[in-house]
Coordinates of C-alpha atoms in Angstrom, one line a residue:
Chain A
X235 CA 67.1 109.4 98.3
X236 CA 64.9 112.2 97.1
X237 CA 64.4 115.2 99.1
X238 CA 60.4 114.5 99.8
X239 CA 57.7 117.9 98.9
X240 CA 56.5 119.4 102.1
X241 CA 53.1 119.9 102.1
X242 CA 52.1 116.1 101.6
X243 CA 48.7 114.7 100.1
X244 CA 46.1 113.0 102.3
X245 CA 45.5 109.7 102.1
X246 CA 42.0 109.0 99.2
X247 CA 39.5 108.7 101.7
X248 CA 40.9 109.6 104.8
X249 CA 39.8 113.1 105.3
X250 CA 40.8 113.6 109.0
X251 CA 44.0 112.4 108.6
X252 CA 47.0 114.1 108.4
X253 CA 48.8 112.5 105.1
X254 CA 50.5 109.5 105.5
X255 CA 53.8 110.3 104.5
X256 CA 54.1 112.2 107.1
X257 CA 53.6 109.2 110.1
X258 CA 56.1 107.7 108.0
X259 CA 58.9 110.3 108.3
X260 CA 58.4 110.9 112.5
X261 CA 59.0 107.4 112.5
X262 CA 62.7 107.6 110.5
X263 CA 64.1 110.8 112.4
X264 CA 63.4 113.6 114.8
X265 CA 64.4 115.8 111.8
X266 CA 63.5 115.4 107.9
X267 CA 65.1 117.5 105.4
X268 CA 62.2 118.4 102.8
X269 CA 61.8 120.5 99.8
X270 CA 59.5 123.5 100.5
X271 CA 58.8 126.1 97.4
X272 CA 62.1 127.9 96.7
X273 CA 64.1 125.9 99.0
X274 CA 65.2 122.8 101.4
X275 CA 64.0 123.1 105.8
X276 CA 63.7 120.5 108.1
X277 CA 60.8 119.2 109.1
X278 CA 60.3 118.7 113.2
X279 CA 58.5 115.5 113.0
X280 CA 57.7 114.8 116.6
X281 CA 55.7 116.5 119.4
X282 CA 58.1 116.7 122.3
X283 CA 60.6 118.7 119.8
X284 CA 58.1 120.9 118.6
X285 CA 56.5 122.1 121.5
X286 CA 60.6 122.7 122.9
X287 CA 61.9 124.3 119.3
X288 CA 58.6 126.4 119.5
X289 CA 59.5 127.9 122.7
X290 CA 63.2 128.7 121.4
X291 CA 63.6 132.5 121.5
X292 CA 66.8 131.6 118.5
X293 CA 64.1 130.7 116.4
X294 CA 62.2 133.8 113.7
X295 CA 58.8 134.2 112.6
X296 CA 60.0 137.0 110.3
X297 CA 59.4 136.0 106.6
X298 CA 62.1 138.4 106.0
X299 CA 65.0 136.0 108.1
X300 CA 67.5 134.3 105.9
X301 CA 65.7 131.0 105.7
X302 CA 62.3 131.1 106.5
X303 CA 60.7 128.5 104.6
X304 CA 57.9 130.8 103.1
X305 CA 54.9 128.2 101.1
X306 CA 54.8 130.5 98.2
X307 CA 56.1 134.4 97.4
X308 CA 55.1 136.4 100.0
X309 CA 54.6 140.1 100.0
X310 CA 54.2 140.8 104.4
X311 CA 52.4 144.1 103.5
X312 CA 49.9 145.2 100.9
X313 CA 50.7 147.8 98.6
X314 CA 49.2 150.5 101.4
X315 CA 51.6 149.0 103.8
X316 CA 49.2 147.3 106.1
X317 CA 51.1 144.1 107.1
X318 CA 48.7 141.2 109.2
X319 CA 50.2 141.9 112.4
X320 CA 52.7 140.4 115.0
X321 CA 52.0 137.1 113.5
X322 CA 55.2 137.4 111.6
X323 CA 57.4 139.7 114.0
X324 CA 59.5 138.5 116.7
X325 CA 60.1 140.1 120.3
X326 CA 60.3 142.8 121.7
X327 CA 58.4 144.4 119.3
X328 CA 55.9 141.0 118.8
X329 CA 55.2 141.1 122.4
X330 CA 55.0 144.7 122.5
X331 CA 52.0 144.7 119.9
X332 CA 50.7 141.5 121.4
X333 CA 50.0 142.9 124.3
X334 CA 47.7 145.9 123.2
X335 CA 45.3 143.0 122.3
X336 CA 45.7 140.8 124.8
X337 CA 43.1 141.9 127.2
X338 CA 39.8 141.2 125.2
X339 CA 41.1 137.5 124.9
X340 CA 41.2 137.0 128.4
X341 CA 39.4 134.5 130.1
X342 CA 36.8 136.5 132.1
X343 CA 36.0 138.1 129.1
X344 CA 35.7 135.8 127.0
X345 CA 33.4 133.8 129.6
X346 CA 31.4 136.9 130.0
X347 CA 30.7 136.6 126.3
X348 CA 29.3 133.4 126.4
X349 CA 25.6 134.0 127.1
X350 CA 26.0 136.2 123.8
X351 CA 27.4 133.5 121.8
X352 CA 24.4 131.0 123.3
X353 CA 22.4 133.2 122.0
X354 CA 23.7 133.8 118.3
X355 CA 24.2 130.1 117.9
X356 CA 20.2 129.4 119.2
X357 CA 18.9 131.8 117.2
X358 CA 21.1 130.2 114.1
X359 CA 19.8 127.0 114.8
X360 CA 15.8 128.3 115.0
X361 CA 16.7 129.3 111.2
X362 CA 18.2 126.7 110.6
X363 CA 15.5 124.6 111.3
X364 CA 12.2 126.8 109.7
X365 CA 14.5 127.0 106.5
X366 CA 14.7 124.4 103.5
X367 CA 16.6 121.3 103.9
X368 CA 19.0 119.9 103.0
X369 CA 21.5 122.9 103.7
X370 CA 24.8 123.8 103.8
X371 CA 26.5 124.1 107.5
X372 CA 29.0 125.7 106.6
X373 CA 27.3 128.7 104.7
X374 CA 24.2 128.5 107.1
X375 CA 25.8 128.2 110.4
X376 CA 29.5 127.4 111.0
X377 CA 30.7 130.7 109.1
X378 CA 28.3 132.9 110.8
X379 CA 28.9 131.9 114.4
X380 CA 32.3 133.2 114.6
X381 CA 32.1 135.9 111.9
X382 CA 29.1 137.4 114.2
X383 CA 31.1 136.9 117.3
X384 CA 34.7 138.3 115.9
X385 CA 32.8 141.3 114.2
X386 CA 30.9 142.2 117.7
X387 CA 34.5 142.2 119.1
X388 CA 36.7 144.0 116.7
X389 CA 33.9 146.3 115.4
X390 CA 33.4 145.3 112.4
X391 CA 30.0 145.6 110.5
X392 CA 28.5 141.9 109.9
X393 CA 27.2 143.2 106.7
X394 CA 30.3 143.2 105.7
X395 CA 30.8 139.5 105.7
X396 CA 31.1 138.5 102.5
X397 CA 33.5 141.2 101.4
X398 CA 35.9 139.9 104.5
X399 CA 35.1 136.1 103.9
X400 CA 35.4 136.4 100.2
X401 CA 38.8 137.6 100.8
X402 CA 40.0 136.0 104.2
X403 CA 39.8 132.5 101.9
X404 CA 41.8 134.4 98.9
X405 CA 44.5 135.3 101.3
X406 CA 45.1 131.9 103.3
X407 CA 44.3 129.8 99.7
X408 CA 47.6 127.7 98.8
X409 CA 46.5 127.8 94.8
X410 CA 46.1 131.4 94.2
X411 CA 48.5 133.2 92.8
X412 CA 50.8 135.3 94.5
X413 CA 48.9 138.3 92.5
X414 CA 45.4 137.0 93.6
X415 CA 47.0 137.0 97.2
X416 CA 48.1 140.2 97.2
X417 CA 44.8 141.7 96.0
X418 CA 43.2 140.1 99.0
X419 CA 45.4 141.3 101.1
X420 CA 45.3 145.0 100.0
X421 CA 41.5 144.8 99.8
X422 CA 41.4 143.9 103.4
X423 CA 44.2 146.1 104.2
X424 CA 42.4 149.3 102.9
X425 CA 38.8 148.1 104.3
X426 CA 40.6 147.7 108.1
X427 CA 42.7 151.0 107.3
X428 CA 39.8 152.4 106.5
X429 CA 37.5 151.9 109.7
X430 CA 40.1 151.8 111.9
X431 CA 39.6 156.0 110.9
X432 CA 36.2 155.7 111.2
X433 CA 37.2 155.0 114.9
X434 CA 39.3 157.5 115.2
X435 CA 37.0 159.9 114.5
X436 CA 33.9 157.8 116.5
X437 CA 35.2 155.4 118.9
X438 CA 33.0 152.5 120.3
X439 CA 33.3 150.0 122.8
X440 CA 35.2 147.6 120.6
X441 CA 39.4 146.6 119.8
X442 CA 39.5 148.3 117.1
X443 CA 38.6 151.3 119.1
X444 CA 40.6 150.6 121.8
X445 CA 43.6 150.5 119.3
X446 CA 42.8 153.4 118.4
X447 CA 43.6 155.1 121.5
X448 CA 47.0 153.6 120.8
X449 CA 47.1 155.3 117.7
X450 CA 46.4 158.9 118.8
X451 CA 48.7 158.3 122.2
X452 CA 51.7 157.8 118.9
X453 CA 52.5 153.8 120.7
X454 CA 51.1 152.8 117.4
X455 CA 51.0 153.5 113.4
X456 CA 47.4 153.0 111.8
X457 CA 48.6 150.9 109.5
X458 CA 49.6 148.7 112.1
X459 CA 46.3 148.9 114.0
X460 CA 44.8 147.8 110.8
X461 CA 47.1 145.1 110.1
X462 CA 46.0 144.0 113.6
X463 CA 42.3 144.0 112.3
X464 CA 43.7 141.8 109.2
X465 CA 45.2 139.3 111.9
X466 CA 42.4 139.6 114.2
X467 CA 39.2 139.0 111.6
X468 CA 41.1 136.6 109.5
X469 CA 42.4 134.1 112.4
X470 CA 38.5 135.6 114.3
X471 CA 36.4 133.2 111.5
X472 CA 38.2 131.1 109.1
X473 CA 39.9 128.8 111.8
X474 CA 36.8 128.6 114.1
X475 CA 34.6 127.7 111.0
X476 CA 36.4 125.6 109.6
X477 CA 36.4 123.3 113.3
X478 CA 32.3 123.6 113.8
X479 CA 32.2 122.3 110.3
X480 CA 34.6 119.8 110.2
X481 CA 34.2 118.9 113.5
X482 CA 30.5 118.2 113.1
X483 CA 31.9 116.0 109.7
X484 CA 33.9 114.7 112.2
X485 CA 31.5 113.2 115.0
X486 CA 28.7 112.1 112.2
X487 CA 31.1 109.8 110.8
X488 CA 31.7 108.6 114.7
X489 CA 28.5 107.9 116.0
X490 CA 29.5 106.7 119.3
X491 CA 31.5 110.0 119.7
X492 CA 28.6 112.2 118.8
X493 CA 26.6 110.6 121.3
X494 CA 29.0 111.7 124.5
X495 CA 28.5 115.1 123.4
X496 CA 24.7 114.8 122.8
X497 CA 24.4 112.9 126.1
X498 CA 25.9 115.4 128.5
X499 CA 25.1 118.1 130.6
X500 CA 29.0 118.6 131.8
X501 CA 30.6 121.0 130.8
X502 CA 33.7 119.6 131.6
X503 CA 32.9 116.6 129.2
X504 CA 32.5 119.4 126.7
X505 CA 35.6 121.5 127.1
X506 CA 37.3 117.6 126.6
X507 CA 35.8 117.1 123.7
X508 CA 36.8 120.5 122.5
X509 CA 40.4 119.9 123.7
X510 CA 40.2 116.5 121.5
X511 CA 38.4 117.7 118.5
X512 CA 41.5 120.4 118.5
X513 CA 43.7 117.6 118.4
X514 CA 42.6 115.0 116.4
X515 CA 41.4 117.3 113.4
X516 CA 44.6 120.0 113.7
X517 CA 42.8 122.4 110.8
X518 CA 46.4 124.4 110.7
X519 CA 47.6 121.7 108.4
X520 CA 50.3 124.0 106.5
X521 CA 53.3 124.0 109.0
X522 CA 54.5 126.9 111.6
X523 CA 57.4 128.0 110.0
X524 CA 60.6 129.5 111.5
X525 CA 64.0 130.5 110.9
X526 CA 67.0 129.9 112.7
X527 CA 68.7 133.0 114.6
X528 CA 71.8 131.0 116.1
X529 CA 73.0 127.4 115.7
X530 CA 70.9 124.6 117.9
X531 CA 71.7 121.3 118.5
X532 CA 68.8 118.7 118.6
X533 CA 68.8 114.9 119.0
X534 CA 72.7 115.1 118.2
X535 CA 72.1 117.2 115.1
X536 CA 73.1 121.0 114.9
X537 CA 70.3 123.1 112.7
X538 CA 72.3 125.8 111.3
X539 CA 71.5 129.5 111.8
X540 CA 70.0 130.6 108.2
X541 CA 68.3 127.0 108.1
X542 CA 64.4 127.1 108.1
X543 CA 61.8 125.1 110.3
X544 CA 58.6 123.7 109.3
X545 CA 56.2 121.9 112.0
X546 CA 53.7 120.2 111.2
X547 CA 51.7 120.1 114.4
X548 CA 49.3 118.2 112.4
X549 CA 51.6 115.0 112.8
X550 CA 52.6 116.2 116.0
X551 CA 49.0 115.7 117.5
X552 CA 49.7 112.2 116.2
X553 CA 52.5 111.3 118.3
X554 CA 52.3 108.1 119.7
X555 CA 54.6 108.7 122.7
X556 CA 52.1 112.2 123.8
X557 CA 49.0 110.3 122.8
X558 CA 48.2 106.8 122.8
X559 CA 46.3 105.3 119.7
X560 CA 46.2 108.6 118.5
X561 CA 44.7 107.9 115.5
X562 CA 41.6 107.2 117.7
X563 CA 39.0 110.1 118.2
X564 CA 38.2 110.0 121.7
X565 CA 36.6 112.7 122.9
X566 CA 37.0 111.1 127.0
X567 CA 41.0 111.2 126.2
X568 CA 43.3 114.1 128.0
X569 CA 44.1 116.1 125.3
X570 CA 44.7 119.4 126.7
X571 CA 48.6 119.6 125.9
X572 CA 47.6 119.0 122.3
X573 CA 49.7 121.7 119.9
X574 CA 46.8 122.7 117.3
X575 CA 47.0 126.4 118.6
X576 CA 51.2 126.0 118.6
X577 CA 53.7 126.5 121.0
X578 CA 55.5 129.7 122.0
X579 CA 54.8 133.4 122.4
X580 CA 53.2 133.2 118.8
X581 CA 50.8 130.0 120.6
X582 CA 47.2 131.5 119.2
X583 CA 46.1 135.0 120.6
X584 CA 42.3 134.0 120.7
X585 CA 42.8 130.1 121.4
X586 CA 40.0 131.1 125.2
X587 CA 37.6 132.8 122.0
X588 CA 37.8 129.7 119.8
X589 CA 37.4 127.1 122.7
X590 CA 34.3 129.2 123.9
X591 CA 32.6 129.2 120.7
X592 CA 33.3 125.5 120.3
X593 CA 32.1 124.5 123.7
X594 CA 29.1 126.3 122.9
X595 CA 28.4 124.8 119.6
X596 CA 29.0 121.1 120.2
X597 CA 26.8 121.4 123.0
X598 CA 24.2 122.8 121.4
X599 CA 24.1 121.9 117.4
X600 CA 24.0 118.0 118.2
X601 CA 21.4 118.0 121.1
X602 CA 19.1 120.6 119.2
X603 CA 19.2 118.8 116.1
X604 CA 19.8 114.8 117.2
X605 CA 18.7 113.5 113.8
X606 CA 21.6 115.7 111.8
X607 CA 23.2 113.6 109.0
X608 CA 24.9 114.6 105.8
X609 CA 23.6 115.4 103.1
X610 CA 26.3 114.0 100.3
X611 CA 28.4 111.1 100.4
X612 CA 31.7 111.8 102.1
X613 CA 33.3 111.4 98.8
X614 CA 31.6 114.1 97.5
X615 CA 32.4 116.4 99.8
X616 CA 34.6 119.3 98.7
X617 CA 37.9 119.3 101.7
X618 CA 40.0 122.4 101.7
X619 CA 43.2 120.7 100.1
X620 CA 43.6 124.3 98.9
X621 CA 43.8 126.5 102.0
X622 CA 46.5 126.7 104.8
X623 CA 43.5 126.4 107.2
X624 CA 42.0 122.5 106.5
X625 CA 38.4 121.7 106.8
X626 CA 35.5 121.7 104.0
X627 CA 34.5 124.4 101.6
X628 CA 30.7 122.8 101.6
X629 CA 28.5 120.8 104.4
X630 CA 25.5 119.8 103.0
X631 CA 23.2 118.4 105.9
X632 CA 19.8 117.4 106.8
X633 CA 17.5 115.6 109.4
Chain B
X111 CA 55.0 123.2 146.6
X112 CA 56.2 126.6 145.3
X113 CA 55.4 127.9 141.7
X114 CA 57.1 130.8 140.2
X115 CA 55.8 133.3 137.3
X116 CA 57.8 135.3 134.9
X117 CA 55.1 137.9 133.7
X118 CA 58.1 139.5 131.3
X119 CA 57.5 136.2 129.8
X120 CA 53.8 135.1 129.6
X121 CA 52.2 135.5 126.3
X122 CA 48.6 136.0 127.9
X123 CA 47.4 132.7 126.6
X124 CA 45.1 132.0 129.6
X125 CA 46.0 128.8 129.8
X126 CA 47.2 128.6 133.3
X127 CA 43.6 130.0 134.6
X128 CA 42.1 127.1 132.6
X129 CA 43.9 124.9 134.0
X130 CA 43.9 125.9 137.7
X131 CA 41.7 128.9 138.4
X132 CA 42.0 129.0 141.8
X133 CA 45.7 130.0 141.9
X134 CA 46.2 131.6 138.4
X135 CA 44.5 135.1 137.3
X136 CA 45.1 137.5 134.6
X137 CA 45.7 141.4 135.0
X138 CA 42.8 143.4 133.8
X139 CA 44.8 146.0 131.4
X140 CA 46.8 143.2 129.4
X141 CA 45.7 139.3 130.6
X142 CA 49.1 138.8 132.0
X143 CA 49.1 136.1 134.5
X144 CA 48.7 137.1 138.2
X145 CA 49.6 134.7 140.9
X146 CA 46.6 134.4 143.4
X147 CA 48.3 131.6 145.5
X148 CA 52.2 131.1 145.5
X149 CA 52.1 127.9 147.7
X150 CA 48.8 126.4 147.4
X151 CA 47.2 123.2 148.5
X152 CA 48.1 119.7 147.9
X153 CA 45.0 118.5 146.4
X154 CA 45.5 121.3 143.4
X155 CA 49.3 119.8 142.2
X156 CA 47.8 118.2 139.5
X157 CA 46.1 121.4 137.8
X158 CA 49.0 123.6 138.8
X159 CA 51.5 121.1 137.4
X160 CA 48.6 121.0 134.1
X161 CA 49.1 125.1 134.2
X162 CA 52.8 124.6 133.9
X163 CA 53.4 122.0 131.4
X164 CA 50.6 123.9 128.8
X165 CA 51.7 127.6 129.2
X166 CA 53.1 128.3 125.7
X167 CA 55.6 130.7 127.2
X168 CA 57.1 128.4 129.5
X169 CA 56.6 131.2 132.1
X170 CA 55.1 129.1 135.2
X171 CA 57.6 127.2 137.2
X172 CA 56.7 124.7 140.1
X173 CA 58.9 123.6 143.0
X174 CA 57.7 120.5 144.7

């Protein structure tokens, strides 16, 4: 038998599906061996082991760990040595970093930011509807709702946005070259490196000002406060976009789905259908990927220390025995333990930020604008096959 | 019921205050969990054994 390619192709027409190969292989074995650019890692097909091996402290997220199973040549700093954060350290010195960002994601907070994201995605939808029709979402409204946000919170300048989003999709692409990569990462590097000495010299009331208190106390390097910045703006808008967008795909082509969310006032109906959208549509389609630190036996097998790990919570969030029919969108269904943000200390930093911002947008978009419908046929619509972070590079919509 | 946290271990995910807000808060400096109810009522076993099974650090443990 052939060692089968991780990543896998979709199925032709199935767009919110994770490829097919993939249901097929959790239903062989707990454990796949798969080819994976420059070498062979298994592949943790099924949720229960995922969400255990995640939480494994003898696992690394260190690209630099004999056997991490990287997609493609990976440089983990630009040329200026700004790296993209703890993303790809492991404790102590992960948590260590972690922590001195920890505090803007927390739940008051971000709750107490949620009037001001009301307000962003009203006045996006007033333009929204004096402008021309048909338009694209994603450029005219799901992009711009968490670039606005994220930039408020880091500090970043908004004008900026095309510069950052420009090169945020660069960065996370899966067909540029590793040279194309690496330009996008320096240019981000030096922009972050750059106004993270702005703030040195004037602070504001932002996280990247914060850090910077960090920086002159010596707990911190300025390169790493700006790879922090990297981390924080690229994982702030690309992953959040890409779920209004998608998301909204998602419920147009479920009418009966996009009604619960147009027909209620609760917001715990909402946060539901957040928890499920998370799940069923599991934008991080590329794999968390680890390597093994010590030997570790699973389902009778022993993974080798130097072995890598892919999971595809994608598949995971699929799991028969964790979700039944879960190739069903149900937006009623208890999908809270889903695994679209991960498992583990690396489980995503802003995950309270991203469910906010959704909770506010699928209660508003659909109720505001109840006549929404696309604009294309769904064949025609371009999907991000491209980019580690899944969704669609264009919406075009009307109503 | 009894629940343990390890605060060397949490990750600051807030998942635990979503999931049971009346016994799980975070620390203002860092968003590390605080425990605002070590033995709380029956009727909340369902969201506290919710807080448990979702934290991503596996640093909330409950004794029935």
């Amino acid at each position: 038998m052939t060692t089968p390619v991780y990543p896998m192709t979709r199925a032709e027409g199935c767009p919110f599906d994770p490829p097919p190969k993939l249901r097929e292989l959790q239903d062989e074995a707990a454990l796949v061996k798969v080819q994976v650019f420059d070498k062979t890692a298994w592949l943790v097909t099924r949720y229960a082991d995922q969400r255990k091996l995640l939480a494994d402290p003898r696992l690394s997220a260190d690209v630099s760990t004999p056997g991490y199973p990287s997609q493609t040549a990976m440089a983990p700093k630009s040329d200026d040595g700004v790296g993209i954060g703890f993303i790809l350290m492991d404790d102590p010195e992960h948590a260590r970093l972690r922590r001195m960002v920890t505090a803007p994601f927390m739940i008051k907070r971000v709750e107490a930011m949620r009037p001001a994201v009301q307000k962003i995605v009203d006045g996006l939808i007033d333009d929204l509807l004096a402008g021309p029709k048909p338009v694209d979402l994603m450029e005219a409204f799901a992009l711009p709702v968490p670039s606005l946000v994220i930039c408020t919170l880091l500090g970043v300048p908004y004008a900026d946005h095309d510069f950052f989003q420009q090169n945020s999709k660069q960065l996370i692409s899966l067909t540029a070259t590793p040279e194309e990569r690496g330009q996008a990462h320096g240019n981000l590097g030096a922009y972050l490196y750059n106004l993270v000495g702005e703030k040195l010299e004037n602070p504001g009331d932002d996280l990247l000002s914060g850090l910077t208190e960090r920086v002159k106390a010596g707990e911190l390097a300025r390169q790493d406060a700006a790879g922090m910045g990297v981390l924080l703006l690229l994982a702030g808008h690309e992953t959040t976009a890409n779920m209004i967008a998608l998301g909204t795909l998602a419920l147009l082509e479920h009418p009966p789905q996009l009604a619960v969310l147009q027909e209620t006032d609760d917001p715990k109906v909402v946060a539901g259908a957040v928890e499920e959208l998370l799940r069923y549509l599991n934008i991080t389609h590329n794999g968390r990927r680890r390597a093994v630190l010590e030997d570790i036996e699973l389902d009778g097998q022993v993974i080798k220390a130097g072995e890598g790990l892919i999971f595809p919570n994608d598949i995971g969030n699929r799991d028969p025995s964790a979700f039944p029919d879960p190739d069903t969108l149900d937006l009623h269904r208890d999908a809270r333990h889903h695994v679209a943000f991960g498992f583990g200390v690396h489980q995503c930093l802003g995950q309270p930020l991203a469910r906010m911002e959704l909770q506010v947008v699928y209660s508003t978009l659909y109720r505001r604008i109840p006549t929404l419908r696309r604009a294309a046929e769904l064949d025609e619509i371009p999907f991000k096959h491209d980019g580690s972070v899944y969704g669609v590079h264009s919406l075009p919509v009307t109503w | 019921m009894k629940i343990i946290i390890d605060q060397d271990k949490c990750v600051a995910s807030g998942q635990c205050v979503t999931a049971a807000v009346d016994v799980f808060d975070q620390r203002d400096e860092d968003g590390i969990v605080v425990l605002l109810n070590d033995n709380p009522p029956e009727d909340l076993a369902a969201d506290v054994h919710q807080a448990a099974a979702v934290c991503p650090a596996l640093a909330i443990v409950v004794e029935d």
